[in-house]
mmCIF file of C-alpha atoms in Angstrom:
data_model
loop_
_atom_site.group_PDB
_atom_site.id
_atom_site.type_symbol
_atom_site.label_atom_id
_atom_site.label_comp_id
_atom_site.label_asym_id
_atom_site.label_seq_id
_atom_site.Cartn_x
_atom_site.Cartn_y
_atom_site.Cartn_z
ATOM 1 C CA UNK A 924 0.000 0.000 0.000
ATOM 2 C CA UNK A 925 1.350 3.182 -0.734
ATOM 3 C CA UNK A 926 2.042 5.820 1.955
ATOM 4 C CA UNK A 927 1.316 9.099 0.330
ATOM 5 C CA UNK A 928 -0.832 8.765 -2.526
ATOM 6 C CA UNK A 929 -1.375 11.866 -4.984
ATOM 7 C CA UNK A 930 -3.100 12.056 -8.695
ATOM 8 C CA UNK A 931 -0.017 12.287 -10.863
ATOM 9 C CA UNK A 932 -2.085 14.472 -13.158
ATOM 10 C CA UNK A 933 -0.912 16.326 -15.461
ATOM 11 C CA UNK A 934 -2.995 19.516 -14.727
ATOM 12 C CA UNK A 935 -3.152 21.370 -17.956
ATOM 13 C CA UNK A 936 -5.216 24.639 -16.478
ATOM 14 C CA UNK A 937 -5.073 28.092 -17.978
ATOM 15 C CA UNK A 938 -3.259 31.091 -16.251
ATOM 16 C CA UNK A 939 -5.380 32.602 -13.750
ATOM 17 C CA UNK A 940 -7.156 29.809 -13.072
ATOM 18 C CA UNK A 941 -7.468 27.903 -9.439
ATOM 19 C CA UNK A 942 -6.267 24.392 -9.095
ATOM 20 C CA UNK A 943 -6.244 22.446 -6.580
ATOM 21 C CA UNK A 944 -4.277 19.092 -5.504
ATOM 22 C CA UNK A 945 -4.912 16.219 -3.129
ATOM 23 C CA UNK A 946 -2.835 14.070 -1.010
ATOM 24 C CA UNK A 947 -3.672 11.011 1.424
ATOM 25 C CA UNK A 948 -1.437 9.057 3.814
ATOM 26 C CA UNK A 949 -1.985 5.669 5.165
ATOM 27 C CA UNK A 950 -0.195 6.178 8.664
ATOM 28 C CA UNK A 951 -2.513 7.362 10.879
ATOM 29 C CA UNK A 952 0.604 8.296 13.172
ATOM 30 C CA UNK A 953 1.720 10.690 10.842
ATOM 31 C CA UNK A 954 2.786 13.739 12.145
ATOM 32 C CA UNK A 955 4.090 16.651 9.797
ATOM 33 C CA UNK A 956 2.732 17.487 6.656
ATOM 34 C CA UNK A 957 4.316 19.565 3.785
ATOM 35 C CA UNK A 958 3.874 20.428 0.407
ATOM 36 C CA UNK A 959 6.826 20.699 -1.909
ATOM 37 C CA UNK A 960 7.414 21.522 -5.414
ATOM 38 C CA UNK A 961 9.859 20.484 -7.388
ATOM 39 C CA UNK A 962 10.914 21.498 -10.905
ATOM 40 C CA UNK A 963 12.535 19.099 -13.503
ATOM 41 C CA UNK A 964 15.750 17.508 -12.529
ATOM 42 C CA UNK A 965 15.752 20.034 -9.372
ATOM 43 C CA UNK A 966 16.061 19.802 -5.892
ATOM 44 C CA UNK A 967 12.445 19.987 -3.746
ATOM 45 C CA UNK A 968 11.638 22.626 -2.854
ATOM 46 C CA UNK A 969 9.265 23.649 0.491
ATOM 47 C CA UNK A 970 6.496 25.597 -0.182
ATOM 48 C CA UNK A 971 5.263 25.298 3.008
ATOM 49 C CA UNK A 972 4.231 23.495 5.641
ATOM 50 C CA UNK A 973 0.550 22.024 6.597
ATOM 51 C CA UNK A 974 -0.892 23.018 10.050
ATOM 52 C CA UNK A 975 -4.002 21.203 11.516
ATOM 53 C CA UNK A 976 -6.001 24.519 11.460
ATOM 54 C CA UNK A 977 -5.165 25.186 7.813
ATOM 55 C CA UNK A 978 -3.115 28.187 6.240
ATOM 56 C CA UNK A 979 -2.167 30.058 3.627
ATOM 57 C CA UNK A 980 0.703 31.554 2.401
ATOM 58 C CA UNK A 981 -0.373 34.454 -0.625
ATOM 59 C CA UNK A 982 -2.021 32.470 -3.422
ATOM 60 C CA UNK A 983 -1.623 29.220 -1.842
ATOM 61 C CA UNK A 984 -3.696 27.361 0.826
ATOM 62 C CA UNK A 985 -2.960 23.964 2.685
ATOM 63 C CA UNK A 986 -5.494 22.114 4.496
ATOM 64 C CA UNK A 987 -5.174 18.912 6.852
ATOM 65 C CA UNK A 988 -7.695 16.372 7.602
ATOM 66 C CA UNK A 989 -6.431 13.999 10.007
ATOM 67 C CA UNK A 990 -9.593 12.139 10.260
ATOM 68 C CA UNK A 991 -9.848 11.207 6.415
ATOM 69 C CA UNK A 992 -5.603 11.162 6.445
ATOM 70 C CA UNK A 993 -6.188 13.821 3.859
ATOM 71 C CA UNK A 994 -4.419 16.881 2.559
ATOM 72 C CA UNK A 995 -4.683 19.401 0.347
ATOM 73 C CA UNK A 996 -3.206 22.272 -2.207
ATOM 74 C CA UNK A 997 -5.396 24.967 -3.593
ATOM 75 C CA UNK A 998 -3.412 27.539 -5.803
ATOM 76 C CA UNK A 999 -5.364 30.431 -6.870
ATOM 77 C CA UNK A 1000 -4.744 32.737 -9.775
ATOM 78 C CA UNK A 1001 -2.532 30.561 -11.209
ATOM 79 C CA UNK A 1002 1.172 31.970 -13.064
ATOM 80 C CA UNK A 1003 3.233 30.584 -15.922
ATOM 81 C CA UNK A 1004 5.942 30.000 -13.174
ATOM 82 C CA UNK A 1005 3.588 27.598 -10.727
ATOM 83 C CA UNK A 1006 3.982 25.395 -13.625
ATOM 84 C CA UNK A 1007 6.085 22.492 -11.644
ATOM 85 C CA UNK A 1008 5.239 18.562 -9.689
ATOM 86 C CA UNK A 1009 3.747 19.636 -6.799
ATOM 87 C CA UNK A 1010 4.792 16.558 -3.784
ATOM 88 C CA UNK A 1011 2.858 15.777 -1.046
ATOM 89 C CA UNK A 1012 5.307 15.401 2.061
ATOM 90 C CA UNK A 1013 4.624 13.344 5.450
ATOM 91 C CA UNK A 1014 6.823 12.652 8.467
ATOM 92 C CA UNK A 1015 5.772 10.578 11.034
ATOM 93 C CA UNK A 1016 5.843 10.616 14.941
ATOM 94 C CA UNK A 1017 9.031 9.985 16.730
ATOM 95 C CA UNK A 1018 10.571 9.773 12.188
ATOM 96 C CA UNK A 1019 12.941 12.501 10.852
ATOM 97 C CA UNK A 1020 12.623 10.918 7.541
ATOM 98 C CA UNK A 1021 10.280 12.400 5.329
ATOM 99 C CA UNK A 1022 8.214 10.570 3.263
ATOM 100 C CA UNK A 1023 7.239 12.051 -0.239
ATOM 101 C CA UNK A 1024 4.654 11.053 -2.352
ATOM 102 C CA UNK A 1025 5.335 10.601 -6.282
ATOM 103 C CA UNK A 1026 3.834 14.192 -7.047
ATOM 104 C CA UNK A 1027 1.206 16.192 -9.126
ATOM 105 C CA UNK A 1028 2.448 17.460 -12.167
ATOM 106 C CA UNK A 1029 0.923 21.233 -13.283
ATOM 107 C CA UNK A 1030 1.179 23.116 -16.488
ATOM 108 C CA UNK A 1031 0.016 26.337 -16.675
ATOM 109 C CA UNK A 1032 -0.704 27.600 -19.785
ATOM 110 C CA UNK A 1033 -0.528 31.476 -21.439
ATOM 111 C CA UNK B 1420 19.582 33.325 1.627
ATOM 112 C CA UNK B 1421 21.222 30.700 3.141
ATOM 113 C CA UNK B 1422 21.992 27.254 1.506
ATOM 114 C CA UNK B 1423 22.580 23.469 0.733
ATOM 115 C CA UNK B 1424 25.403 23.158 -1.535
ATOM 116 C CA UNK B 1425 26.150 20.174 -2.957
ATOM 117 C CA UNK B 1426 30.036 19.256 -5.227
ATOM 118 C CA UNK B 1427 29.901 17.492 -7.643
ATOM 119 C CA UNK B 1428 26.749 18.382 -9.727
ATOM 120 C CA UNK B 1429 27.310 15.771 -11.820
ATOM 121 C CA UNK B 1430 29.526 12.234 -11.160
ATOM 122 C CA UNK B 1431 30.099 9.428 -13.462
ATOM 123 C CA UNK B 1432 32.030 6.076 -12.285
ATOM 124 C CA UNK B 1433 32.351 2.516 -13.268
ATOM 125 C CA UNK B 1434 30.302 0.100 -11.226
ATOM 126 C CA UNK B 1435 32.579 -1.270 -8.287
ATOM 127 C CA UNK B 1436 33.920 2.025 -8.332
ATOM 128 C CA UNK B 1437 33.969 4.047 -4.727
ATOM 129 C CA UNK B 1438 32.330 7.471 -4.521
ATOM 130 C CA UNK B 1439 32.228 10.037 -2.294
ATOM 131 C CA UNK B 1440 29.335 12.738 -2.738
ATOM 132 C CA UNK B 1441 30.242 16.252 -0.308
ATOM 133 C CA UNK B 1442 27.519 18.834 1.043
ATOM 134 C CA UNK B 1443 28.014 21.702 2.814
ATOM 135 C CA UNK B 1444 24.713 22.248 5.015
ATOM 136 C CA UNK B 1445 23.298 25.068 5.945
ATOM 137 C CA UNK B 1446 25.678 26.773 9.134
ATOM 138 C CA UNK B 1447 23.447 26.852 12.049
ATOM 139 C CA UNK B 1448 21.525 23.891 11.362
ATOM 140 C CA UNK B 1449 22.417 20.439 13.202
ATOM 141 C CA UNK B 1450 20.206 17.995 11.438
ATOM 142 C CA UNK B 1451 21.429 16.527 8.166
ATOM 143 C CA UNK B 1452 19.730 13.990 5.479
ATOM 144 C CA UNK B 1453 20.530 12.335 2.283
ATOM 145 C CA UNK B 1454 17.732 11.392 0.093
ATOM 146 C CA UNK B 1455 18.176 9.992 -3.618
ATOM 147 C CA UNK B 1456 15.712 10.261 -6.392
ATOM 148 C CA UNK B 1457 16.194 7.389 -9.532
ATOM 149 C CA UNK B 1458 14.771 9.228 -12.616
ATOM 150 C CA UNK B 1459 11.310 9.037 -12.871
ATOM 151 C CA UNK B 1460 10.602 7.559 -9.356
ATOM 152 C CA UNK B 1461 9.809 9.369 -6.252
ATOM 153 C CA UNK B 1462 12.118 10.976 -3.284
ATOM 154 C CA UNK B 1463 13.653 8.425 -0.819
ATOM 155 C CA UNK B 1464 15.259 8.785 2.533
ATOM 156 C CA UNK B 1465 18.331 7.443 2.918
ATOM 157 C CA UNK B 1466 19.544 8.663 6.314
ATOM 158 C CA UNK B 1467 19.651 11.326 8.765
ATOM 159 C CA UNK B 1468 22.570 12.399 10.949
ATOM 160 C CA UNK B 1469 22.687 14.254 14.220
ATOM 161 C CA UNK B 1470 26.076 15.008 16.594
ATOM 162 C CA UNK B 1471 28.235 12.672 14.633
ATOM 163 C CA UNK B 1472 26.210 10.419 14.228
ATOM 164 C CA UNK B 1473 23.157 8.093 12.267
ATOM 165 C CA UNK B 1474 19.912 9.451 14.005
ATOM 166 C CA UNK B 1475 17.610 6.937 11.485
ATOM 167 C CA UNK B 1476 18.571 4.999 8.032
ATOM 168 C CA UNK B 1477 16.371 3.405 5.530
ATOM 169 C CA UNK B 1478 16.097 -0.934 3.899
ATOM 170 C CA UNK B 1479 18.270 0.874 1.090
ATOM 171 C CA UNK B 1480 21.170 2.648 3.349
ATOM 172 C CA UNK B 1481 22.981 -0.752 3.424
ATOM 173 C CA UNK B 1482 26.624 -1.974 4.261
ATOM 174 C CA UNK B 1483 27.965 -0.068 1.048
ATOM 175 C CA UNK B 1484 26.739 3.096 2.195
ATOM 176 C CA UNK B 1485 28.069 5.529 4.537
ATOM 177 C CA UNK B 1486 28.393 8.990 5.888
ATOM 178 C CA UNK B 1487 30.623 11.073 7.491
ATOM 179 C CA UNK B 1488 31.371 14.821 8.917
ATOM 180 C CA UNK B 1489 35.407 14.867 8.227
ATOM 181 C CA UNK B 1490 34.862 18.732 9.404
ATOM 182 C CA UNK B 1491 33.116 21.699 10.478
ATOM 183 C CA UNK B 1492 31.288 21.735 7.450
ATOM 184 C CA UNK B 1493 30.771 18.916 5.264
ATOM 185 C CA UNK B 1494 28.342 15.806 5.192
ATOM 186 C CA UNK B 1495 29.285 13.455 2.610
ATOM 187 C CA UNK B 1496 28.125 10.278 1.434
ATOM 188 C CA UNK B 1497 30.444 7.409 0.267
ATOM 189 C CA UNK B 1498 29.212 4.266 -1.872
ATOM 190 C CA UNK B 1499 31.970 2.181 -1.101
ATOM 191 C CA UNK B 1500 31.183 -0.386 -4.594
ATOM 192 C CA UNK B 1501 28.547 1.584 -7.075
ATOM 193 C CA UNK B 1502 25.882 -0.740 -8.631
ATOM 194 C CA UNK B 1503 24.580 -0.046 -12.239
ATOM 195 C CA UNK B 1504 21.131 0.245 -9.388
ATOM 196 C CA UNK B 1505 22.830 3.486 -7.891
ATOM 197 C CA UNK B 1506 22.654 5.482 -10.837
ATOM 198 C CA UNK B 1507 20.042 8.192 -9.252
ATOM 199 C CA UNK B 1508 20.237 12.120 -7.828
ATOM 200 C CA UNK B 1509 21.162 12.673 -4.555
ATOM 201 C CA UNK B 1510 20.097 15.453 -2.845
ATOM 202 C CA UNK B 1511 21.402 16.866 1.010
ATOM 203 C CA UNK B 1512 19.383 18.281 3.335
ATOM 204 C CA UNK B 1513 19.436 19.883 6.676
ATOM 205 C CA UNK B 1514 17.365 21.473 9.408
ATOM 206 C CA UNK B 1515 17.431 22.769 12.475
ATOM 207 C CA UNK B 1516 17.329 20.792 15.530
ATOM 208 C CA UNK B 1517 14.357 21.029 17.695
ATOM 209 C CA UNK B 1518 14.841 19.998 21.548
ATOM 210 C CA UNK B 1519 11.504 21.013 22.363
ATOM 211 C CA UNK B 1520 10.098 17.413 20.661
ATOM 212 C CA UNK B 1521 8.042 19.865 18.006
ATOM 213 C CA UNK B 1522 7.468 18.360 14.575
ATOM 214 C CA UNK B 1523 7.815 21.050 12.036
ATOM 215 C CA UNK B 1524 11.432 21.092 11.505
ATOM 216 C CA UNK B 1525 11.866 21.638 8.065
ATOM 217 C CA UNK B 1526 14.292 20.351 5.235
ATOM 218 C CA UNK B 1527 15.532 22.303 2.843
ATOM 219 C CA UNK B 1528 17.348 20.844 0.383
ATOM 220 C CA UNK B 1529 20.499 20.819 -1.702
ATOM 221 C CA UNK B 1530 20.237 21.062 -5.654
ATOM 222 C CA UNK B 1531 21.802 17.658 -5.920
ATOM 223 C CA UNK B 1532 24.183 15.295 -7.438
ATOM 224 C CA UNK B 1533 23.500 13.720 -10.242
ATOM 225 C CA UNK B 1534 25.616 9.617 -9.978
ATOM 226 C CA UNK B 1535 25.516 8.026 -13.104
ATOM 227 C CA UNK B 1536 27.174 4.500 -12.602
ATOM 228 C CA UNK B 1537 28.227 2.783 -15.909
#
């Protein structure tokens, strides 16, 4: 089974559009949650991190459902540069290893 | 903005070869990681290091891996006889350490080195 499971995609959406992504994690003692994108044949990169209340960070919102092991991405008014896998990041209690899932690939097109 | 560097971007070697892959981590944090990524396939921890030593290692940090802090500065990672199975990026990371037992310490991560094993 795996432990982070996103939709590969790709999401082909125009620019300015809102898109959002979905995550869920089979270990219920998960911990930490982050979302991180990563560009081709780059390093990850954080784009932040995933509180239990939900936040946001300018365009972007996270939201955590522990009780459905769920997580998700919303980008609104989406640019040319969001374009990028978007990975779904867990670490788990007592872990420092994170576990990433395989990623959500976006295009954004002009 | 400080950063993971990582030397050499790019490495090629003959399988059975030894490598050694160097990071410097970012200065005031204490935690360090090496994750690889085979092309195609997701991120995988390797290991994580704290005060000179392995804190946590994966099933795929085996007997032919290991890592060291020869210095004030840099974290390497040796393959001590590269399979043709190595070939992959491998990226460093750090964070800060948290003695409070919080959760949200964050990696950030190196651009990488790219191991090609022929």
């Amino acid at each position: 089974r795996k432990e982070v499971e996103q939709d590969p995609g790709p999401f082909n959406v125009p620019e300015g559009a809102t898109v959002a992504f979905n995550c869920t994690y089979s270990n219920s003692a998960s911990q930490s949650f982050f979302w991180y994108r990563q560009d081709c044949r780059k390093e990850p990169k954080l784009l932040m991190s995933v509180y239990s209340s939900g936040n946001e960070d300018g365009r972007f919102t996270a939201q955590l459902n522990r009780a459905s092991q769920y997580i998700s991405l919303l980008i609104r008014d989406s640019k040319l540069s969001d374009s990028a896998t978007y990975l779904c990041v867990v670490k788990d209690t007592g872990r420092r290893a994170l576990t990433f899932g395989s990623g959500t690939r976006l295009q954004v097109q002009p | 903005e400080p950063e993971v560097t990582q030397t050499p971007s790019h490495q090629v070697t003959q399988m059975g070869q030894e490598v050694i892959l160097r990071c410097v981590p970012i200065s005031n944090h204490l935690y360090f990681y090496w994750y690889r990524q085979i092309l195609g396939q997701k991120v995988e921890f390797l290991v994580s290091f704290y005060n000179n030593e392995i804190s946590e290692k994966s099933e795929i940090f085996d007997d032919q891996f290991s890592v060291e802090r020869p210095d004030g500065s840099n974290f390497t990672l040796k393959i001590r006889s590269t399979k043709l199975e190595d070939s992959a990026m491998y990226f460093c990371a750090s964070s800060e350490a948290d003695h409070s037992g919080g959760s949200y310490n964050e990696q950030f991560f190196g651009p990488g080195t790219r191991l090609t094993v022929l």
